[in-house]
PDB file of C-alpha atoms in Angstrom:
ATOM      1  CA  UNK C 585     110.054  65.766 122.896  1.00  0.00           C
ATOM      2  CA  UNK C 586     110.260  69.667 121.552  1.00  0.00           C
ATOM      3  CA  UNK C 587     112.841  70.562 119.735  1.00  0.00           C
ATOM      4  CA  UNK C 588     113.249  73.656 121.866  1.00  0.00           C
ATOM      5  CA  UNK C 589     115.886  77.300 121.269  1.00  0.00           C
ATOM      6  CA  UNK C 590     112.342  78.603 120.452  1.00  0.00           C
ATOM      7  CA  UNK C 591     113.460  77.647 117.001  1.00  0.00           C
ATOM      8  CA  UNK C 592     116.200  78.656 116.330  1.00  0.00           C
ATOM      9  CA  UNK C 593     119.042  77.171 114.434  1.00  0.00           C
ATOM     10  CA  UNK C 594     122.904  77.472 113.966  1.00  0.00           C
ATOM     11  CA  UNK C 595     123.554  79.972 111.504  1.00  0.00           C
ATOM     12  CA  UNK C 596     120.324  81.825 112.203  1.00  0.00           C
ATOM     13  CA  UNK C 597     121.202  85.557 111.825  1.00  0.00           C
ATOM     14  CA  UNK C 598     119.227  87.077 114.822  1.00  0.00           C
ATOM     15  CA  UNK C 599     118.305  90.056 116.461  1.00  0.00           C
ATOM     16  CA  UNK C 600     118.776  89.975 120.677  1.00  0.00           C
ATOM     17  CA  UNK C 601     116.957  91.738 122.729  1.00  0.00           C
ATOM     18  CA  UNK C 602     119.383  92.703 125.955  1.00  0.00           C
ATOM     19  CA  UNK C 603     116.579  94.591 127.452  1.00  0.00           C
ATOM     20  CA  UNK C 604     115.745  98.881 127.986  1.00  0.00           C
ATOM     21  CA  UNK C 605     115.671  99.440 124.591  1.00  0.00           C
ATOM     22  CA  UNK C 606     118.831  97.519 123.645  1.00  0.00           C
ATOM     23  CA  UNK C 607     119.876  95.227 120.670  1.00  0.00           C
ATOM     24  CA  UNK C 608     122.551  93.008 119.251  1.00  0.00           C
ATOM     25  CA  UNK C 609     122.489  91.759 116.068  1.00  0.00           C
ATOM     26  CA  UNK C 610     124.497  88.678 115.026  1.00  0.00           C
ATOM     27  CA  UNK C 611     124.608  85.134 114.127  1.00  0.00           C
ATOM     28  CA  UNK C 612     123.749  81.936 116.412  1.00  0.00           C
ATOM     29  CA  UNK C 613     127.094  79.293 116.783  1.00  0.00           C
ATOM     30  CA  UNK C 614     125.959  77.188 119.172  1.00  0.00           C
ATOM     31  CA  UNK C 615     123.053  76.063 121.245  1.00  0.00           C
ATOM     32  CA  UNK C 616     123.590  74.709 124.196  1.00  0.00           C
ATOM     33  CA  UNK C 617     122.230  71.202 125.323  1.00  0.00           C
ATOM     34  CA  UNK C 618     121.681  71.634 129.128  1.00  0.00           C
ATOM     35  CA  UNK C 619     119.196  74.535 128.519  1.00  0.00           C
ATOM     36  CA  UNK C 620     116.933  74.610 125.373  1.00  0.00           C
ATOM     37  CA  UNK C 621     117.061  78.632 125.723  1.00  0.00           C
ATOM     38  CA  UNK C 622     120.623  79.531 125.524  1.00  0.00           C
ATOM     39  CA  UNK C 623     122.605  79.871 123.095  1.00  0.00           C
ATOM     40  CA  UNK C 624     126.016  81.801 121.596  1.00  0.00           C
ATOM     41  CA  UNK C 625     126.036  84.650 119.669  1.00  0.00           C
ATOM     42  CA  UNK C 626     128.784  86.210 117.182  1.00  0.00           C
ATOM     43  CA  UNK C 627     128.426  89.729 117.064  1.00  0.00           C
ATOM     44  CA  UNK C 628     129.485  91.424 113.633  1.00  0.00           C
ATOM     45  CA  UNK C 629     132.666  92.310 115.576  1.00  0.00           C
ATOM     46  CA  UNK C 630     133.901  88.613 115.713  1.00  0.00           C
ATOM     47  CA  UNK C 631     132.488  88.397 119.920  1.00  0.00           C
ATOM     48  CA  UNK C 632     130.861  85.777 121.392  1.00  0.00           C
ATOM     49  CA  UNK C 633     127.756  86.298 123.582  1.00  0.00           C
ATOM     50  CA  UNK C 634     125.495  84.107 125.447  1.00  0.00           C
ATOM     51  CA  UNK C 635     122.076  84.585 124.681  1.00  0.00           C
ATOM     52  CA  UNK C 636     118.500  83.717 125.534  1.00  0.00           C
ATOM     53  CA  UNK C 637     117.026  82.392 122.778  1.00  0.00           C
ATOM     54  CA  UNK C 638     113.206  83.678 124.334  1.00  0.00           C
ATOM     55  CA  UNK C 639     114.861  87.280 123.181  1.00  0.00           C
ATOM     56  CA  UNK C 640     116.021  86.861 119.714  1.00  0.00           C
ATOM     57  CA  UNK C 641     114.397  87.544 116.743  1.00  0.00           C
ATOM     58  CA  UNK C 642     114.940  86.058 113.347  1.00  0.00           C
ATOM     59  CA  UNK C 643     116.511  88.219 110.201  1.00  0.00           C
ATOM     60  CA  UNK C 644     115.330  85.794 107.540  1.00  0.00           C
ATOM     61  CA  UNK C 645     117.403  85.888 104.424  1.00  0.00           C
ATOM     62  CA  UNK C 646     116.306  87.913 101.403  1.00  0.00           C
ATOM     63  CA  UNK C 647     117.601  86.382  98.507  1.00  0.00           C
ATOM     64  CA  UNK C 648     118.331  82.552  97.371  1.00  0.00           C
ATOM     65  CA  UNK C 649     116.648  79.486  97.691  1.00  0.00           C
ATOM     66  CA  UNK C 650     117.536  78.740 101.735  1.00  0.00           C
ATOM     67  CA  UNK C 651     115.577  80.441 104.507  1.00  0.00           C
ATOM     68  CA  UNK C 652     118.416  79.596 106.583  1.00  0.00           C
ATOM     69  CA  UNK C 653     122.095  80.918 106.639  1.00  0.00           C
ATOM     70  CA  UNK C 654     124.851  77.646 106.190  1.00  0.00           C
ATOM     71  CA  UNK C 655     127.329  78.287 108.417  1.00  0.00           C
ATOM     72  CA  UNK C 656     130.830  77.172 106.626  1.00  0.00           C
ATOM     73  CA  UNK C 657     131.984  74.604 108.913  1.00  0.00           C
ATOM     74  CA  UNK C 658     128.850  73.062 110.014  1.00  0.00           C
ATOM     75  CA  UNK C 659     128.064  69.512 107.527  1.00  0.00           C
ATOM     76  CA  UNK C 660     125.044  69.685 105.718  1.00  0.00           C
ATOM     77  CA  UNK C 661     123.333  66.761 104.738  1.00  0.00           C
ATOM     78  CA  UNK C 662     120.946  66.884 101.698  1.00  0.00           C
ATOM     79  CA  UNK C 663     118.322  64.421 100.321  1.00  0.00           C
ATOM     80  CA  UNK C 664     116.950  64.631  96.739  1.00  0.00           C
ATOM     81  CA  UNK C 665     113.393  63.134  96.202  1.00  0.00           C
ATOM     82  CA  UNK C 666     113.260  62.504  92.384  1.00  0.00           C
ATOM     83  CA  UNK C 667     109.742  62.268  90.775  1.00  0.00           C
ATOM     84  CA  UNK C 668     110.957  58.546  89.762  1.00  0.00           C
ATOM     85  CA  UNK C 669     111.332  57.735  93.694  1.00  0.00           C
ATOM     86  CA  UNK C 670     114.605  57.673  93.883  1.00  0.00           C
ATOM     87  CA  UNK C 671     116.294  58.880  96.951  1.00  0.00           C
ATOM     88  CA  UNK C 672     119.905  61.146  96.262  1.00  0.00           C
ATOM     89  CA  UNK C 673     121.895  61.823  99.786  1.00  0.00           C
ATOM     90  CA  UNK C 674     125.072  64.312  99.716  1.00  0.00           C
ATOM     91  CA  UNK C 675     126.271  65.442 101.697  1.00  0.00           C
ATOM     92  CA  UNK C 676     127.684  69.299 101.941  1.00  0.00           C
ATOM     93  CA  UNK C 677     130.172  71.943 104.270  1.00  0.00           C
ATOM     94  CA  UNK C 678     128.070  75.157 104.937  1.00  0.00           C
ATOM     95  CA  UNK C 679     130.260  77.403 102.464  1.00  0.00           C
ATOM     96  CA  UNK C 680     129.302  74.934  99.313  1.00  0.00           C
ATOM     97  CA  UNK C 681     126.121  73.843  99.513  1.00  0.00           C
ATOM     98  CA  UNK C 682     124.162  76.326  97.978  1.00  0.00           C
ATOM     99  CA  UNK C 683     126.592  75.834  94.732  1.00  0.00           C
ATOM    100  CA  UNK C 684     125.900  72.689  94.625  1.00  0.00           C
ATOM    101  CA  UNK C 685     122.002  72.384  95.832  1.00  0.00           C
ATOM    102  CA  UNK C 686     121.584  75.131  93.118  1.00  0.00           C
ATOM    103  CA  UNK C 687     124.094  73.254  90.246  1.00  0.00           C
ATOM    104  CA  UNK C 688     121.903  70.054  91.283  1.00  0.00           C
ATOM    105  CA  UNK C 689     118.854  72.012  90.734  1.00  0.00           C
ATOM    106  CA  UNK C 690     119.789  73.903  87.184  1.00  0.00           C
ATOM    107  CA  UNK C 691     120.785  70.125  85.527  1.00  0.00           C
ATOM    108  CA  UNK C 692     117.823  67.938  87.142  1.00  0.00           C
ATOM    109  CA  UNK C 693     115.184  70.382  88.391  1.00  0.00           C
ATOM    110  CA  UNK C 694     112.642  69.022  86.385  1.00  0.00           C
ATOM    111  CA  UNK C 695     113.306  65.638  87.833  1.00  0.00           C
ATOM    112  CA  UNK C 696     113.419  66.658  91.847  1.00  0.00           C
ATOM    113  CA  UNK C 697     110.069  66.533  93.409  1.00  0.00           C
ATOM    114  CA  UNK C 698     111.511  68.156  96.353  1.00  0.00           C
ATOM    115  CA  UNK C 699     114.324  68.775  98.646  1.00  0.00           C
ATOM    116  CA  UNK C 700     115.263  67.965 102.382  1.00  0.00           C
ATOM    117  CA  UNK C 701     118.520  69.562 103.947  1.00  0.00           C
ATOM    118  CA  UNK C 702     119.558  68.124 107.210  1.00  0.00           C
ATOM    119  CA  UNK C 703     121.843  68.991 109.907  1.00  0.00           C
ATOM    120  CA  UNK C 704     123.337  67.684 113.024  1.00  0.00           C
ATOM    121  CA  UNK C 705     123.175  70.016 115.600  1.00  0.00           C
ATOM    122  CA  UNK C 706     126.078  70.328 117.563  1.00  0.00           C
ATOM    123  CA  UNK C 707     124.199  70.544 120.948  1.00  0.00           C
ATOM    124  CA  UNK C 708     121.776  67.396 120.725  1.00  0.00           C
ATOM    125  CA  UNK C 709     123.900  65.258 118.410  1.00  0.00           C
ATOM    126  CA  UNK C 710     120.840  64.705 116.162  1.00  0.00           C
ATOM    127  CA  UNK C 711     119.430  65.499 112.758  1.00  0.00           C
ATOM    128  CA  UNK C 712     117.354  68.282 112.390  1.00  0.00           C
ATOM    129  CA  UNK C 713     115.298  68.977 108.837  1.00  0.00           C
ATOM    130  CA  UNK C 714     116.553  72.942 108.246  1.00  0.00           C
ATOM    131  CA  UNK C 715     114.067  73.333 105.081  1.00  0.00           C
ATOM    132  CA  UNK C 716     112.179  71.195 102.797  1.00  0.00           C
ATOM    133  CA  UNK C 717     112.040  72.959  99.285  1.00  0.00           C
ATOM    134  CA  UNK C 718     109.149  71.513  97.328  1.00  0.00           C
ATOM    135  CA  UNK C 719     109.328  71.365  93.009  1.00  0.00           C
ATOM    136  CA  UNK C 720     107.391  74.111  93.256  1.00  0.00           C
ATOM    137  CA  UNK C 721     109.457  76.413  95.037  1.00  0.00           C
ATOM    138  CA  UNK C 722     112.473  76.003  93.242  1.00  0.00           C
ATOM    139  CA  UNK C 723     111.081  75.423  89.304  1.00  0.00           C
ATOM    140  CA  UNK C 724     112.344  79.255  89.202  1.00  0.00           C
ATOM    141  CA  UNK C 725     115.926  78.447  89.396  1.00  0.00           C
ATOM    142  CA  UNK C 726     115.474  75.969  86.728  1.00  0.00           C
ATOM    143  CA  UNK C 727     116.815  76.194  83.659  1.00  0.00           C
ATOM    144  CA  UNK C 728     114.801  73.956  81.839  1.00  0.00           C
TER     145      UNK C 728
END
């Protein structure tokens, strides 16, 4: 079965389309699980809109590691392949995980053959893989 929200995940920062030339920029809160093309949107006022996920358009982010945006009190759950085969799990809130993915990273980069952050989305009630992040993509924010 398809994932569906034409991909599109919480904490996506989007651009909407409202149609005749018209936009609305903001961030995705919930999706809902009755219809696989709505969603809610937080405008950068602090107002909630329902959208059609069809019409939005990804901002990806420009810097750091994540091509997703953790939203702080969504749970984050993040596996840590070592090179050893050794499976890590931690788990993370949205507003400290990139602290700790990167502090994880900086003492046993050389180690991690690659990264897997999870989330349970609040409108399906399962896990869905956000990123992987291979050895390769990361060996820049190691301090080795």
């Amino acid at each position: 079965m398809a994932r569906g929200w034409y991909g599109l995940y919480l904490g996506d920062r989007v651009v909407y389309d409202i149609g005749t030339g018209r936009k609305r920029e903001g961030t995705i809160v919930k999706l809902s699980i009755s219809d696989r093309n709505k969603g809610i949107l937080i405008d950068d006022d602090g107002k909630e809109h329902t959208v059609v996920c069809e019409y939005c358009t990804k901002i990806p982010p420009t810097e750091g590691i994540f091509k997703f945006r953790p939203l702080s009190d969504i749970q984050y759950t993040v596996l840590i392949y070592d090179t050893d085969g050794y499976l890590n799990v931690y788990t993370f809130l949205g507003n400290e995980i990139e602290e700790n993915v990167m502090r994880i990273i900086s003492n046993i980069g050389d180690e991690i053959e690659k990264i897997a952050i999870y989330v349970r989305e609040t409108a399906s009630n399962l896990n869905s893989l956000y990123q992987e992040i291979k050895q390769n993509e990361f060996i820049e924010f190691y301090k080795g």
